[in-house]
């Protein structure tokens, strides 16, 4: 497979991504729709991250859906859905207002944990890109969240941030 270009390919791929996320303890209270962006739709969008591969739509602090770039290989698609799903999860679990560094760091950590479970060799390359990103919010946030996960389970880390609004 060269990439996810159609809704039918997305529907084939999404359940396995969701199953991996559930195994990680990231289960949405209400699933949100994941759809592919139409041609040019994400151009000029203030999207998520240095490269806009996905966007979580939020209306009145309620996450209403996820839109991802078409054509991504499965590992990029899955890590993008994992990242955006954590934004949704945070909205659905009534977190206090988080700094972008903390929130994007948790989302990048979720993407990285999903990638860690994949056997596709390209997953390692995507993980390296996440870990070495020079972006202070995404790369810096990831490195802080990764350090905070050391010796903890993901669920414990998330509960701490939910309670205190900062990394432990
Ligand atoms: Zn994000």
mmCIF file of C-alpha atoms and ligand atoms in Angstrom:
data_model
loop_
_atom_site.group_PDB
_atom_site.id
_atom_site.type_symbol
_atom_site.label_atom_id
_atom_site.label_comp_id
_atom_site.label_asym_id
_atom_site.label_seq_id
_atom_site.Cartn_x
_atom_site.Cartn_y
_atom_site.Cartn_z
ATOM 1 C CA UNK A 1 0.000 0.000 0.000
ATOM 2 C CA UNK A 2 1.428 3.384 -0.981
ATOM 3 C CA UNK A 3 -0.802 5.567 1.102
ATOM 4 C CA UNK A 4 -4.292 6.295 2.349
ATOM 5 C CA UNK A 5 -6.043 8.131 -0.447
ATOM 6 C CA UNK A 6 -9.684 7.182 -0.099
ATOM 7 C CA UNK A 7 -12.377 6.862 2.518
ATOM 8 C CA UNK A 8 -12.503 3.103 1.966
ATOM 9 C CA UNK A 9 -8.742 2.823 2.659
ATOM 10 C CA UNK A 10 -9.203 5.001 5.746
ATOM 11 C CA UNK A 11 -12.040 2.751 6.960
ATOM 12 C CA UNK A 12 -9.840 -0.289 6.490
ATOM 13 C CA UNK A 13 -6.933 1.211 8.424
ATOM 14 C CA UNK A 14 -8.644 3.119 11.229
ATOM 15 C CA UNK A 15 -9.915 0.156 13.330
ATOM 16 C CA UNK A 16 -6.392 -1.228 13.835
ATOM 17 C CA UNK A 17 -5.113 2.222 14.839
ATOM 18 C CA UNK A 18 -7.981 2.570 17.311
ATOM 19 C CA UNK A 19 -7.367 -0.933 18.673
ATOM 20 C CA UNK A 20 -3.710 -0.067 19.343
ATOM 21 C CA UNK A 21 -4.764 3.155 21.070
ATOM 22 C CA UNK A 22 -7.256 1.239 23.227
ATOM 23 C CA UNK A 23 -4.482 -1.192 24.186
ATOM 24 C CA UNK A 24 -2.465 1.857 25.289
ATOM 25 C CA UNK A 25 -5.367 3.024 27.472
ATOM 26 C CA UNK A 26 -6.373 5.838 25.128
ATOM 27 C CA UNK A 27 -10.062 5.153 24.542
ATOM 28 C CA UNK A 28 -12.321 8.022 23.574
ATOM 29 C CA UNK A 29 -15.545 8.395 25.549
ATOM 30 C CA UNK A 30 -17.297 9.316 22.323
ATOM 31 C CA UNK A 31 -15.525 8.347 19.104
ATOM 32 C CA UNK A 32 -15.123 11.259 16.706
ATOM 33 C CA UNK A 33 -15.222 11.072 12.951
ATOM 34 C CA UNK A 34 -11.868 10.865 11.171
ATOM 35 C CA UNK A 35 -11.943 12.039 7.577
ATOM 36 C CA UNK A 36 -9.496 12.848 4.818
ATOM 37 C CA UNK A 37 -9.017 16.458 3.830
ATOM 38 C CA UNK A 38 -10.135 17.428 0.372
ATOM 39 C CA UNK A 39 -7.622 18.862 -2.097
ATOM 40 C CA UNK A 40 -6.143 22.078 -0.721
ATOM 41 C CA UNK A 41 -8.382 22.040 2.353
ATOM 42 C CA UNK A 42 -5.501 22.139 4.826
ATOM 43 C CA UNK A 43 -3.490 24.703 2.841
ATOM 44 C CA UNK A 44 -3.116 27.832 4.905
ATOM 45 C CA UNK A 45 -4.880 26.232 7.863
ATOM 46 C CA UNK A 46 -3.302 26.985 11.164
ATOM 47 C CA UNK A 47 -2.987 23.298 11.731
ATOM 48 C CA UNK A 48 -1.183 21.095 14.081
ATOM 49 C CA UNK A 49 2.587 21.272 14.115
ATOM 50 C CA UNK A 50 5.340 22.462 11.830
ATOM 51 C CA UNK A 51 3.884 20.305 9.030
ATOM 52 C CA UNK A 52 0.105 20.249 8.978
ATOM 53 C CA UNK A 53 -0.777 16.573 8.597
ATOM 54 C CA UNK A 54 -3.837 16.610 10.784
ATOM 55 C CA UNK A 55 -6.264 18.917 12.547
ATOM 56 C CA UNK A 56 -8.613 18.366 15.482
ATOM 57 C CA UNK A 57 -11.735 20.482 15.205
ATOM 58 C CA UNK A 58 -12.860 21.982 18.501
ATOM 59 C CA UNK A 59 -16.127 23.889 18.964
ATOM 60 C CA UNK A 60 -16.785 25.400 22.398
ATOM 61 C CA UNK A 61 -14.061 23.180 23.873
ATOM 62 C CA UNK A 62 -15.754 20.049 22.469
ATOM 63 C CA UNK A 63 -13.757 18.035 19.943
ATOM 64 C CA UNK A 64 -16.006 17.419 16.964
ATOM 65 C CA UNK A 65 -13.754 15.630 14.500
ATOM 66 C CA UNK A 66 -10.331 14.940 13.047
ATOM 67 C CA UNK A 67 -9.218 15.732 9.519
ATOM 68 C CA UNK A 68 -6.002 14.252 8.130
ATOM 69 C CA UNK A 69 -4.014 14.787 4.965
ATOM 70 C CA UNK A 70 -4.726 12.226 2.236
ATOM 71 C CA UNK A 71 -1.955 10.104 0.759
ATOM 72 C CA UNK A 72 0.046 9.396 3.903
ATOM 73 C CA UNK A 73 1.608 5.949 4.348
ATOM 74 C CA UNK A 74 0.004 3.862 7.088
ATOM 75 C CA UNK A 75 2.566 4.690 9.800
ATOM 76 C CA UNK A 76 2.240 8.433 9.179
ATOM 77 C CA UNK A 77 -1.540 8.151 9.064
ATOM 78 C CA UNK A 78 -1.603 6.158 12.304
ATOM 79 C CA UNK A 79 0.756 8.438 14.174
ATOM 80 C CA UNK A 80 -1.229 11.489 13.020
ATOM 81 C CA UNK A 81 -4.514 9.908 14.166
ATOM 82 C CA UNK A 82 -2.841 8.939 17.476
ATOM 83 C CA UNK A 83 -1.622 12.530 17.991
ATOM 84 C CA UNK A 84 -5.002 14.081 17.177
ATOM 85 C CA UNK A 85 -6.844 11.459 19.256
ATOM 86 C CA UNK A 86 -4.962 12.635 22.344
ATOM 87 C CA UNK A 87 -6.200 16.196 21.715
ATOM 88 C CA UNK A 88 -9.737 14.738 21.627
ATOM 89 C CA UNK A 89 -9.109 12.574 24.708
ATOM 90 C CA UNK A 90 -7.900 15.622 26.670
ATOM 91 C CA UNK A 91 -11.086 17.549 25.709
ATOM 92 C CA UNK A 92 -13.286 14.584 26.691
ATOM 93 C CA UNK A 93 -11.632 14.178 30.090
ATOM 94 C CA UNK A 94 -12.044 17.757 31.321
ATOM 95 C CA UNK A 95 -8.365 18.599 31.681
ATOM 96 C CA UNK A 96 -7.462 22.018 33.030
ATOM 97 C CA UNK A 97 -6.147 24.463 30.461
ATOM 98 C CA UNK A 98 -2.715 23.183 29.389
ATOM 99 C CA UNK A 99 0.219 25.056 27.929
ATOM 100 C CA UNK A 100 0.861 24.181 24.271
ATOM 101 C CA UNK A 101 4.172 22.579 25.295
ATOM 102 C CA UNK A 102 2.417 20.187 27.702
ATOM 103 C CA UNK A 103 -0.519 19.383 25.422
ATOM 104 C CA UNK A 104 1.464 18.908 22.206
ATOM 105 C CA UNK A 105 4.078 16.978 24.179
ATOM 106 C CA UNK A 106 1.426 14.504 25.376
ATOM 107 C CA UNK A 107 0.059 14.215 21.825
ATOM 108 C CA UNK A 108 3.517 13.565 20.366
ATOM 109 C CA UNK A 109 4.147 11.042 23.141
ATOM 110 C CA UNK A 110 0.922 9.238 22.187
ATOM 111 C CA UNK A 111 2.035 9.161 18.544
ATOM 112 C CA UNK A 112 5.441 7.848 19.600
ATOM 113 C CA UNK A 113 3.942 5.133 21.821
ATOM 114 C CA UNK A 114 1.684 4.064 18.946
ATOM 115 C CA UNK A 115 4.680 3.966 16.575
ATOM 116 C CA UNK A 116 6.654 1.895 19.079
ATOM 117 C CA UNK A 117 4.051 -0.866 18.665
ATOM 118 C CA UNK A 118 4.384 -1.007 14.866
ATOM 119 C CA UNK A 119 6.597 -3.503 13.064
ATOM 120 C CA UNK A 120 6.879 -1.394 9.890
ATOM 121 C CA UNK A 121 10.536 -0.244 9.715
ATOM 122 C CA UNK A 122 9.380 3.239 8.685
ATOM 123 C CA UNK A 123 7.928 3.669 12.168
ATOM 124 C CA UNK A 124 11.473 4.004 13.488
ATOM 125 C CA UNK A 125 12.168 6.884 11.124
ATOM 126 C CA UNK A 126 9.028 8.718 12.178
ATOM 127 C CA UNK A 127 9.928 8.155 15.829
ATOM 128 C CA UNK A 128 13.364 9.620 15.227
ATOM 129 C CA UNK A 129 11.828 12.682 13.552
ATOM 130 C CA UNK A 130 9.567 13.200 16.576
ATOM 131 C CA UNK A 131 12.417 12.744 19.055
ATOM 132 C CA UNK A 132 14.808 15.107 17.276
ATOM 133 C CA UNK A 133 12.342 17.820 16.208
ATOM 134 C CA UNK A 134 13.919 21.228 16.909
ATOM 135 C CA UNK A 135 10.475 22.777 17.376
ATOM 136 C CA UNK A 136 10.269 24.017 20.994
ATOM 137 C CA UNK A 137 6.561 23.131 21.376
ATOM 138 C CA UNK A 138 6.448 19.780 19.558
ATOM 139 C CA UNK A 139 10.017 18.525 19.945
ATOM 140 C CA UNK A 140 10.628 20.176 23.295
ATOM 141 C CA UNK A 141 7.189 19.149 24.546
ATOM 142 C CA UNK A 142 7.757 15.563 23.440
ATOM 143 C CA UNK A 143 11.128 15.310 25.165
ATOM 144 C CA UNK A 144 9.682 16.663 28.413
ATOM 145 C CA UNK A 145 6.714 14.270 28.234
ATOM 146 C CA UNK A 146 8.957 11.313 27.355
ATOM 147 C CA UNK A 147 11.188 12.097 30.369
ATOM 148 C CA UNK A 148 8.087 12.340 32.587
ATOM 149 C CA UNK A 149 6.901 8.908 31.403
ATOM 150 C CA UNK A 150 10.098 7.247 32.615
ATOM 151 C CA UNK A 151 9.149 4.836 35.400
ATOM 152 C CA UNK A 152 5.427 5.534 34.931
ATOM 153 C CA UNK A 153 2.546 4.128 32.978
ATOM 154 C CA UNK A 154 0.843 6.340 30.437
ATOM 155 C CA UNK A 155 -2.370 6.288 32.519
ATOM 156 C CA UNK A 156 -0.546 7.555 35.617
ATOM 157 C CA UNK A 157 1.115 10.327 33.649
ATOM 158 C CA UNK A 158 -2.219 11.428 32.158
ATOM 159 C CA UNK A 159 -3.958 11.384 35.550
ATOM 160 C CA UNK A 160 -1.232 13.592 36.996
ATOM 161 C CA UNK A 161 -1.558 16.143 34.188
ATOM 162 C CA UNK A 162 -5.358 16.006 34.458
ATOM 163 C CA UNK A 163 -5.132 16.789 38.157
ATOM 164 C CA UNK A 164 -2.352 19.368 38.240
ATOM 165 C CA UNK A 165 -2.183 20.749 34.689
ATOM 166 C CA UNK A 166 1.569 20.185 34.468
ATOM 167 C CA UNK A 167 3.944 17.271 33.917
ATOM 168 C CA UNK A 168 5.136 15.466 37.041
HETATM 169 ZN ZN1 LIG B 1 -1.304 18.664 18.219
#
